[in-house]
C-alpha positions as a LaTeX table, in Angstrom:
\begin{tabular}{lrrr}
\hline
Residue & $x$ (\AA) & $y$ (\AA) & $z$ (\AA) \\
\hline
Unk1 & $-6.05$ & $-15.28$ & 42.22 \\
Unk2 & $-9.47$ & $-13.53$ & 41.32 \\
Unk3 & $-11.94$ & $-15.28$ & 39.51 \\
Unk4 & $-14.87$ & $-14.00$ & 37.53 \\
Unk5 & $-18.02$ & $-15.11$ & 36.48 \\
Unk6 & $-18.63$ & $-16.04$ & 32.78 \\
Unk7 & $-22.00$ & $-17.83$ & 33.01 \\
Unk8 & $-24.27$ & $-20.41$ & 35.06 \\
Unk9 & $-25.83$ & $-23.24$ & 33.35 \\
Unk10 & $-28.37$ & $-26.09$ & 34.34 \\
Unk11 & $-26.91$ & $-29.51$ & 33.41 \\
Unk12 & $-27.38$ & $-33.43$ & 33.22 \\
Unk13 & $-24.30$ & $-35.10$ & 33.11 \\
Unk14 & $-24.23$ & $-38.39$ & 31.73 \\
Unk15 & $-21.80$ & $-41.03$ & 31.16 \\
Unk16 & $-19.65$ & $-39.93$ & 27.84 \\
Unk17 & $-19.79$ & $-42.04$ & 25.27 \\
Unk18 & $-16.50$ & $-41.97$ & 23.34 \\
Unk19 & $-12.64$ & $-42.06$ & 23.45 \\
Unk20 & $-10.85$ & $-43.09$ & 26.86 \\
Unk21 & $-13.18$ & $-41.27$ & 29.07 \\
Unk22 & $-16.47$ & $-43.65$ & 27.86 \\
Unk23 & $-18.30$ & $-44.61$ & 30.83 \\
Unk24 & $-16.98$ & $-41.01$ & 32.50 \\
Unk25 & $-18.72$ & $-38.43$ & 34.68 \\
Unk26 & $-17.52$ & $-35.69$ & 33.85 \\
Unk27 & $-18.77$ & $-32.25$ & 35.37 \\
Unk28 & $-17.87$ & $-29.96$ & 32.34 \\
Unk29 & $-20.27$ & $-27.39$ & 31.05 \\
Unk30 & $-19.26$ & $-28.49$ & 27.40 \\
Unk31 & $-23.02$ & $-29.32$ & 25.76 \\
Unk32 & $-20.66$ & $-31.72$ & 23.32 \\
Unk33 & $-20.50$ & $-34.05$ & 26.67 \\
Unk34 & $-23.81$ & $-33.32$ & 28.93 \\
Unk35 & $-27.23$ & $-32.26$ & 28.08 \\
Unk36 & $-27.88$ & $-28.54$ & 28.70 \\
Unk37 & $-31.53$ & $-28.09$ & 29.79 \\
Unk38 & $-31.54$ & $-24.13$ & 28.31 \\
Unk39 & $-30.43$ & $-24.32$ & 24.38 \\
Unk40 & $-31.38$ & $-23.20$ & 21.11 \\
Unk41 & $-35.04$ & $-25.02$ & 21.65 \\
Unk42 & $-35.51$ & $-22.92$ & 24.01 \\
Unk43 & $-35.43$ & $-19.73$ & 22.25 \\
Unk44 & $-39.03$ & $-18.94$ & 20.78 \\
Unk45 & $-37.24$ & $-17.18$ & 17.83 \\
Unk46 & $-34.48$ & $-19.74$ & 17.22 \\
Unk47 & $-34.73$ & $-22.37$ & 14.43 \\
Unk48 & $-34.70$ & $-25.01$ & 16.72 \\
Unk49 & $-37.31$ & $-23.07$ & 18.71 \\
Unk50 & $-39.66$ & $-22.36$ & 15.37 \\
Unk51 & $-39.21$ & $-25.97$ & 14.92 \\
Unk52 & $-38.56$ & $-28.76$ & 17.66 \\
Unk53 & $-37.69$ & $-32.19$ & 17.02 \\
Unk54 & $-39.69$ & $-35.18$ & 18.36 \\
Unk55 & $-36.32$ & $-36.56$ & 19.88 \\
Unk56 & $-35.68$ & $-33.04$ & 21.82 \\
Unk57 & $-39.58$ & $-32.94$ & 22.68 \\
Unk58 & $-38.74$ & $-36.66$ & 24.09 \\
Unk59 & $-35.32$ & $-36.10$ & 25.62 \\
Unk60 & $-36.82$ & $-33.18$ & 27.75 \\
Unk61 & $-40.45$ & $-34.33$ & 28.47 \\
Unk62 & $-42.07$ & $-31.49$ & 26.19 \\
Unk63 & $-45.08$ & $-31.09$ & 25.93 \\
Unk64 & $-46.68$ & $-28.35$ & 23.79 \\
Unk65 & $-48.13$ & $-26.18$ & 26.54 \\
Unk66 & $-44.53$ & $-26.45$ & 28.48 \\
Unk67 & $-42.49$ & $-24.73$ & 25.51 \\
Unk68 & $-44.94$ & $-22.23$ & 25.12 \\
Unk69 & $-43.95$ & $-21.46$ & 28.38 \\
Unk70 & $-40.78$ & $-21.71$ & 28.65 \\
Unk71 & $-40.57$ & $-19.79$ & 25.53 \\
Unk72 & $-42.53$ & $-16.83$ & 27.43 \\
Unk73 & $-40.01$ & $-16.92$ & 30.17 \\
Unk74 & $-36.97$ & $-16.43$ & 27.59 \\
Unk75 & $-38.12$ & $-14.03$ & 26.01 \\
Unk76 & $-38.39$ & $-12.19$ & 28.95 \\
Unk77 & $-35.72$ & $-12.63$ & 30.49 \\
Unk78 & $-33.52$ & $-11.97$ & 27.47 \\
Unk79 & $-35.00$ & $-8.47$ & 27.30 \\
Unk80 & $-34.08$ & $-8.31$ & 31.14 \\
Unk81 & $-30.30$ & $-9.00$ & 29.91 \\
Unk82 & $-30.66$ & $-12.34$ & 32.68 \\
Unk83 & $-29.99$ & $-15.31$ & 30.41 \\
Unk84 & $-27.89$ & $-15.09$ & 26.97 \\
Unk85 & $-26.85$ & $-16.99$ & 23.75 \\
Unk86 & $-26.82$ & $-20.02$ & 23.42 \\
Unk87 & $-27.32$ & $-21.50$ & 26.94 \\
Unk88 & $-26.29$ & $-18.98$ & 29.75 \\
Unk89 & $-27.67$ & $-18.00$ & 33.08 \\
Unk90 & $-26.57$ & $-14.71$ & 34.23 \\
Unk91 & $-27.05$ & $-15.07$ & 37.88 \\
Unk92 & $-28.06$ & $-17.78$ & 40.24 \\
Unk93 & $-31.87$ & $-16.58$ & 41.18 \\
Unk94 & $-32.70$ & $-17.19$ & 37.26 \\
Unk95 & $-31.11$ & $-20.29$ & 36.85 \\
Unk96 & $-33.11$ & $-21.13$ & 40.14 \\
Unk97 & $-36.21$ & $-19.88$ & 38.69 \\
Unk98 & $-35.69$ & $-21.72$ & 35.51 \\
Unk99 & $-35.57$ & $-25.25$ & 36.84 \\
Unk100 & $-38.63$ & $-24.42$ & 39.36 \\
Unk101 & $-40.40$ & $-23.36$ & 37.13 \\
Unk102 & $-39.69$ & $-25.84$ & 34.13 \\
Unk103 & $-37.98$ & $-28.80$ & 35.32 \\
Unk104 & $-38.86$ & $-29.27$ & 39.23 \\
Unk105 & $-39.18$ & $-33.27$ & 38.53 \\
Unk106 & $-35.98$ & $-33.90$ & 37.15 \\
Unk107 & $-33.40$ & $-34.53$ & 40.17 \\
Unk108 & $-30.56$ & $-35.53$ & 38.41 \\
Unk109 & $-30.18$ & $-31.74$ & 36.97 \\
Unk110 & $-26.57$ & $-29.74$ & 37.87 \\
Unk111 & $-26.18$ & $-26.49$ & 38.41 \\
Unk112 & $-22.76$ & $-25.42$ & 37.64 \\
Unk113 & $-20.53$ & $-22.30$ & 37.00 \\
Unk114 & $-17.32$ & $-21.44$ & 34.57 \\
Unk115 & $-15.37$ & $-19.02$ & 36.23 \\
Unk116 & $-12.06$ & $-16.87$ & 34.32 \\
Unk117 & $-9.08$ & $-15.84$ & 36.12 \\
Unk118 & $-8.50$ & $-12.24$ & 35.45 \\
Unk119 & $-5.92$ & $-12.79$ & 32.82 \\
Unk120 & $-8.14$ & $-14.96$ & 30.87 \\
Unk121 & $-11.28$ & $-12.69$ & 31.57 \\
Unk122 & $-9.11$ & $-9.78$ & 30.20 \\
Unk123 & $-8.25$ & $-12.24$ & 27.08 \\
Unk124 & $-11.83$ & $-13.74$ & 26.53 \\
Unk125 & $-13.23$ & $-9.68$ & 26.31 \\
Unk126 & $-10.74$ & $-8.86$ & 23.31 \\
Unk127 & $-11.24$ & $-11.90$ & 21.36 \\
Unk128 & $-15.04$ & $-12.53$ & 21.72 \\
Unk129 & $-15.77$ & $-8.79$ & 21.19 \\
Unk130 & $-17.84$ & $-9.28$ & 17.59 \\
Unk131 & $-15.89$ & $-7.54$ & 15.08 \\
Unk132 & $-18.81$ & $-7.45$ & 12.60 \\
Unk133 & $-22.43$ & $-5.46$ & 13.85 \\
Unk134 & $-24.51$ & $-8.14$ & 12.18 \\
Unk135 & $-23.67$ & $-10.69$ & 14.42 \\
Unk136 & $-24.40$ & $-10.33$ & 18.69 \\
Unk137 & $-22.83$ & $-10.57$ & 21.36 \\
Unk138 & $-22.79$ & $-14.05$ & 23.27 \\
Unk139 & $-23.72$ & $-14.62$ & 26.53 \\
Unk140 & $-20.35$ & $-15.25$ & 27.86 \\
Unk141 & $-18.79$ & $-11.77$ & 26.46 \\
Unk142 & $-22.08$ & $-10.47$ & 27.89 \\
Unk143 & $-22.11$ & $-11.48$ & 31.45 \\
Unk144 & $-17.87$ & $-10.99$ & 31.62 \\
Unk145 & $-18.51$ & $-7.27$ & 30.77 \\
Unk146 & $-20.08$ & $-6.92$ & 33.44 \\
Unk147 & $-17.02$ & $-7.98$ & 36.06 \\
Unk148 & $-19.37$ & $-10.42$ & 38.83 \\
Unk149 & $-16.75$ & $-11.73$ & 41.09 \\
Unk150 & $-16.82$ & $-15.69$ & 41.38 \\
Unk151 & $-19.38$ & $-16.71$ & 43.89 \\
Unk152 & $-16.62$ & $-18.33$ & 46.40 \\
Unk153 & $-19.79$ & $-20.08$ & 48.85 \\
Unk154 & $-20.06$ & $-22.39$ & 45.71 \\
Unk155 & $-17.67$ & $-26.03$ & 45.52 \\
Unk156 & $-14.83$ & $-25.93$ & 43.43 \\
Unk157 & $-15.13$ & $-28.97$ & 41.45 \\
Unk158 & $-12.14$ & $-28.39$ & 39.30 \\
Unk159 & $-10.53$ & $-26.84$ & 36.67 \\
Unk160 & $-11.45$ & $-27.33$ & 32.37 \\
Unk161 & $-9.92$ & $-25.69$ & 29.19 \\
Unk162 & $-12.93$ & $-24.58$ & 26.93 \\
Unk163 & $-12.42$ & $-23.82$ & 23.13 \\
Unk164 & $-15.50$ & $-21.40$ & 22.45 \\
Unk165 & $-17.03$ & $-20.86$ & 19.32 \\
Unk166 & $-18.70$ & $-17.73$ & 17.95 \\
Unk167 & $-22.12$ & $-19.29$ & 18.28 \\
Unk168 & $-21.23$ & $-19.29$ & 21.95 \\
Unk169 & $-20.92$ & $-23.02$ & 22.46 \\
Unk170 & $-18.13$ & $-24.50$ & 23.63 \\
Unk171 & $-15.80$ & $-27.66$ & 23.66 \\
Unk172 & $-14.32$ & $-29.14$ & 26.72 \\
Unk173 & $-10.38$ & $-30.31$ & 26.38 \\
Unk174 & $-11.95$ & $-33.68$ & 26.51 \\
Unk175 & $-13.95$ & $-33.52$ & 23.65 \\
Unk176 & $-9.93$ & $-34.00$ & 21.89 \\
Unk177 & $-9.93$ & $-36.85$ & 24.33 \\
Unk178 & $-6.69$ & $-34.86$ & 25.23 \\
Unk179 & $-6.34$ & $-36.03$ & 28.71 \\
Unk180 & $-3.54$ & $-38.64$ & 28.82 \\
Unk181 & $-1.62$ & $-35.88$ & 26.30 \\
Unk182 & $-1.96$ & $-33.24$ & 28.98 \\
Unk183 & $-0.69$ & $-35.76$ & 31.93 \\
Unk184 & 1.98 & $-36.35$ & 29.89 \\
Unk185 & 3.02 & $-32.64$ & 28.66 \\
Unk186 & 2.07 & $-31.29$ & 31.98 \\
Unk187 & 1.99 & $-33.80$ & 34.69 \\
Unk188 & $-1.79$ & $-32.82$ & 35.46 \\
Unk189 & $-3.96$ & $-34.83$ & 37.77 \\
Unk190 & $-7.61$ & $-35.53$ & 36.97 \\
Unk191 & $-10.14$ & $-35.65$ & 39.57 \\
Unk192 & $-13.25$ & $-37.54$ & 40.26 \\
Unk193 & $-14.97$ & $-34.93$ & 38.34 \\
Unk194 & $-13.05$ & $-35.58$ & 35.85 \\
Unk195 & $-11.58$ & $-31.79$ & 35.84 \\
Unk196 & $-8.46$ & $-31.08$ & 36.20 \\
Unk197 & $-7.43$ & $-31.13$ & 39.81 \\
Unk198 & $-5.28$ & $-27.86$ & 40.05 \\
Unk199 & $-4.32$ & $-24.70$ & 38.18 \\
Unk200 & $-0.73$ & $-25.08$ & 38.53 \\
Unk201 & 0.92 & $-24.47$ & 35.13 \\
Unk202 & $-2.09$ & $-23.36$ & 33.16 \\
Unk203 & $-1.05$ & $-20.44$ & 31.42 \\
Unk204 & 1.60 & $-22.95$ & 29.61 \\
Unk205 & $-1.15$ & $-25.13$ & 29.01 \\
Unk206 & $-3.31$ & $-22.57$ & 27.38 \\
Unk207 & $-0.66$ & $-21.76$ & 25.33 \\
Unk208 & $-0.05$ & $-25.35$ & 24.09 \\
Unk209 & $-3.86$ & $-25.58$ & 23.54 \\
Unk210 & $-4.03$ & $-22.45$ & 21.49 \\
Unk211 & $-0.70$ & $-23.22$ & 18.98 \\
Unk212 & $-1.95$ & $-24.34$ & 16.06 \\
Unk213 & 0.89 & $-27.20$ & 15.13 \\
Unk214 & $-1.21$ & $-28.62$ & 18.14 \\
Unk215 & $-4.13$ & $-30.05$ & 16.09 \\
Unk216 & $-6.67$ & $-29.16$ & 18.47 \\
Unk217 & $-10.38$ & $-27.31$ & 17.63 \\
Unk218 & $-9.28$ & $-24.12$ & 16.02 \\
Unk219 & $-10.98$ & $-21.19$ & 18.46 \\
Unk220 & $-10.00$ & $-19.48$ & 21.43 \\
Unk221 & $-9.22$ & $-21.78$ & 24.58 \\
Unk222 & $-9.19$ & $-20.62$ & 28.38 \\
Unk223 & $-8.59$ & $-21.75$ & 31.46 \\
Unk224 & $-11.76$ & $-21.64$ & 33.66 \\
Unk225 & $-12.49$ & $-22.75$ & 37.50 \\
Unk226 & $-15.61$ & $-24.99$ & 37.73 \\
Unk227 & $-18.07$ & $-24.66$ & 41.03 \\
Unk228 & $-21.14$ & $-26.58$ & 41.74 \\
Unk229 & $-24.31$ & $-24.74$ & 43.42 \\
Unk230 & $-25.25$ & $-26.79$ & 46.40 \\
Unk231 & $-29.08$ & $-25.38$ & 47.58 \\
Unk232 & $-32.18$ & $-27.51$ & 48.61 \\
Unk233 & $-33.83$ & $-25.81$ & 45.09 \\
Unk234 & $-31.46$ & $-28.31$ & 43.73 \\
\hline
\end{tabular}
């Protein structure tokens, strides 16, 4: 089955804090679970960027002369169509660059990939197209346009249903805390990622996740392949 690229982000995971996985690693690129090192803040012309909090200044070790340059670098590379809304890397070298140039000190940081079977790829394209010129296009609807083929050098870590919303964030099934319903609807096995382990039955799945009897976050949910970039740089 062919994969394709829908974005590359620069992560922390840490322990979740809530429902049955509390304690839990878990390697999704859901900013609801870990700590996304490009956001909002990040973005000189954002709210958040106009206007950072002492906590994020903390959290991230900000000083003032660091945003302004980090705020430089985004600009730039937003008008070089390399990193989109909210929190998306478009390639690997500026994901790379990004954490050399930024965050070199922090060892901890992940970088990981979401990557759409063709089907969903197909399906993500028609529904995140904006149907209203005032709003733009998110970095995920960007970077699928443009057809990269997964990187297949990169681990497979597993597999994670993401519910995105029109900001361009996005929740992980197990922001729900859905995973003992899915082992028992499905017979899924969770890894020690915590991703799910294969993509046997996922079309069923996605279906399940996108009925709306279901109860779950009301937006668009796909089925996406999860790598992690092994380099020295990391």
């Amino acid at each position: 089955m062919k994969y394709y690229l829908g974005s590359y982000y620069l992560y922390k995971i840490e322990p979740a804090d809530f429902g049955t996985i509390k304690g839990s690693k878990i390697f999704t690129c859901s900013s609801c679970i870990n700590k996304s090192y490009l956001d909002s803040w990040s973005i000189s012309w954002s709210e958040d960027g106009k206007n950072i909090s002492d906590i994020i200044r903390k959290e991230f070790k900000l000083s003032e002369e660091l945003i302004n340059k980090i705020h430089k670098w985004t600009d730039n590379k937003l008008e070089q169509n390399k990193i989109g809304w909210i929190n998306n890397f478009y390639d690997l070298n500026t994901v790379l660059d990004y954490k050399k140039s930024f965050f070199k000190e922090e060892k901890e940081l992940q970088i990981l990939s979401i990557n759409f079977p063709e089907t969903e790829k197909n399906q993500a394209l028609n529904i995140l197209s904006p149907t209203n010129k005032k709003f733009g296009e998110i970095g995920i609807y960007q970077n699928l346009k443009k057809e990269i083929k997964e990187n297949t050098k990169e681990e497979q870590l597993g597999f994670d249903l993401i519910g995105i919303e029109p900001s361009g964030d996005f929740h992980s099934f197990h922001c729900h805390d859905l995973k003992d319903e899915l082992i028992s609807e499905f017979g899924i096995k969770i890894n020690n990622n915590g991703l799910i382990q294969e993509n046997k039955n996922w079309k069923e799945i996605v279906n399940y996740m996108n009925h709306d009897d279901n109860g779950f976050e009301p937006v668009p949910w796909f089925f996406v392949k999860i790598n992690q970039v092994q380099t020295a740089s990391t």
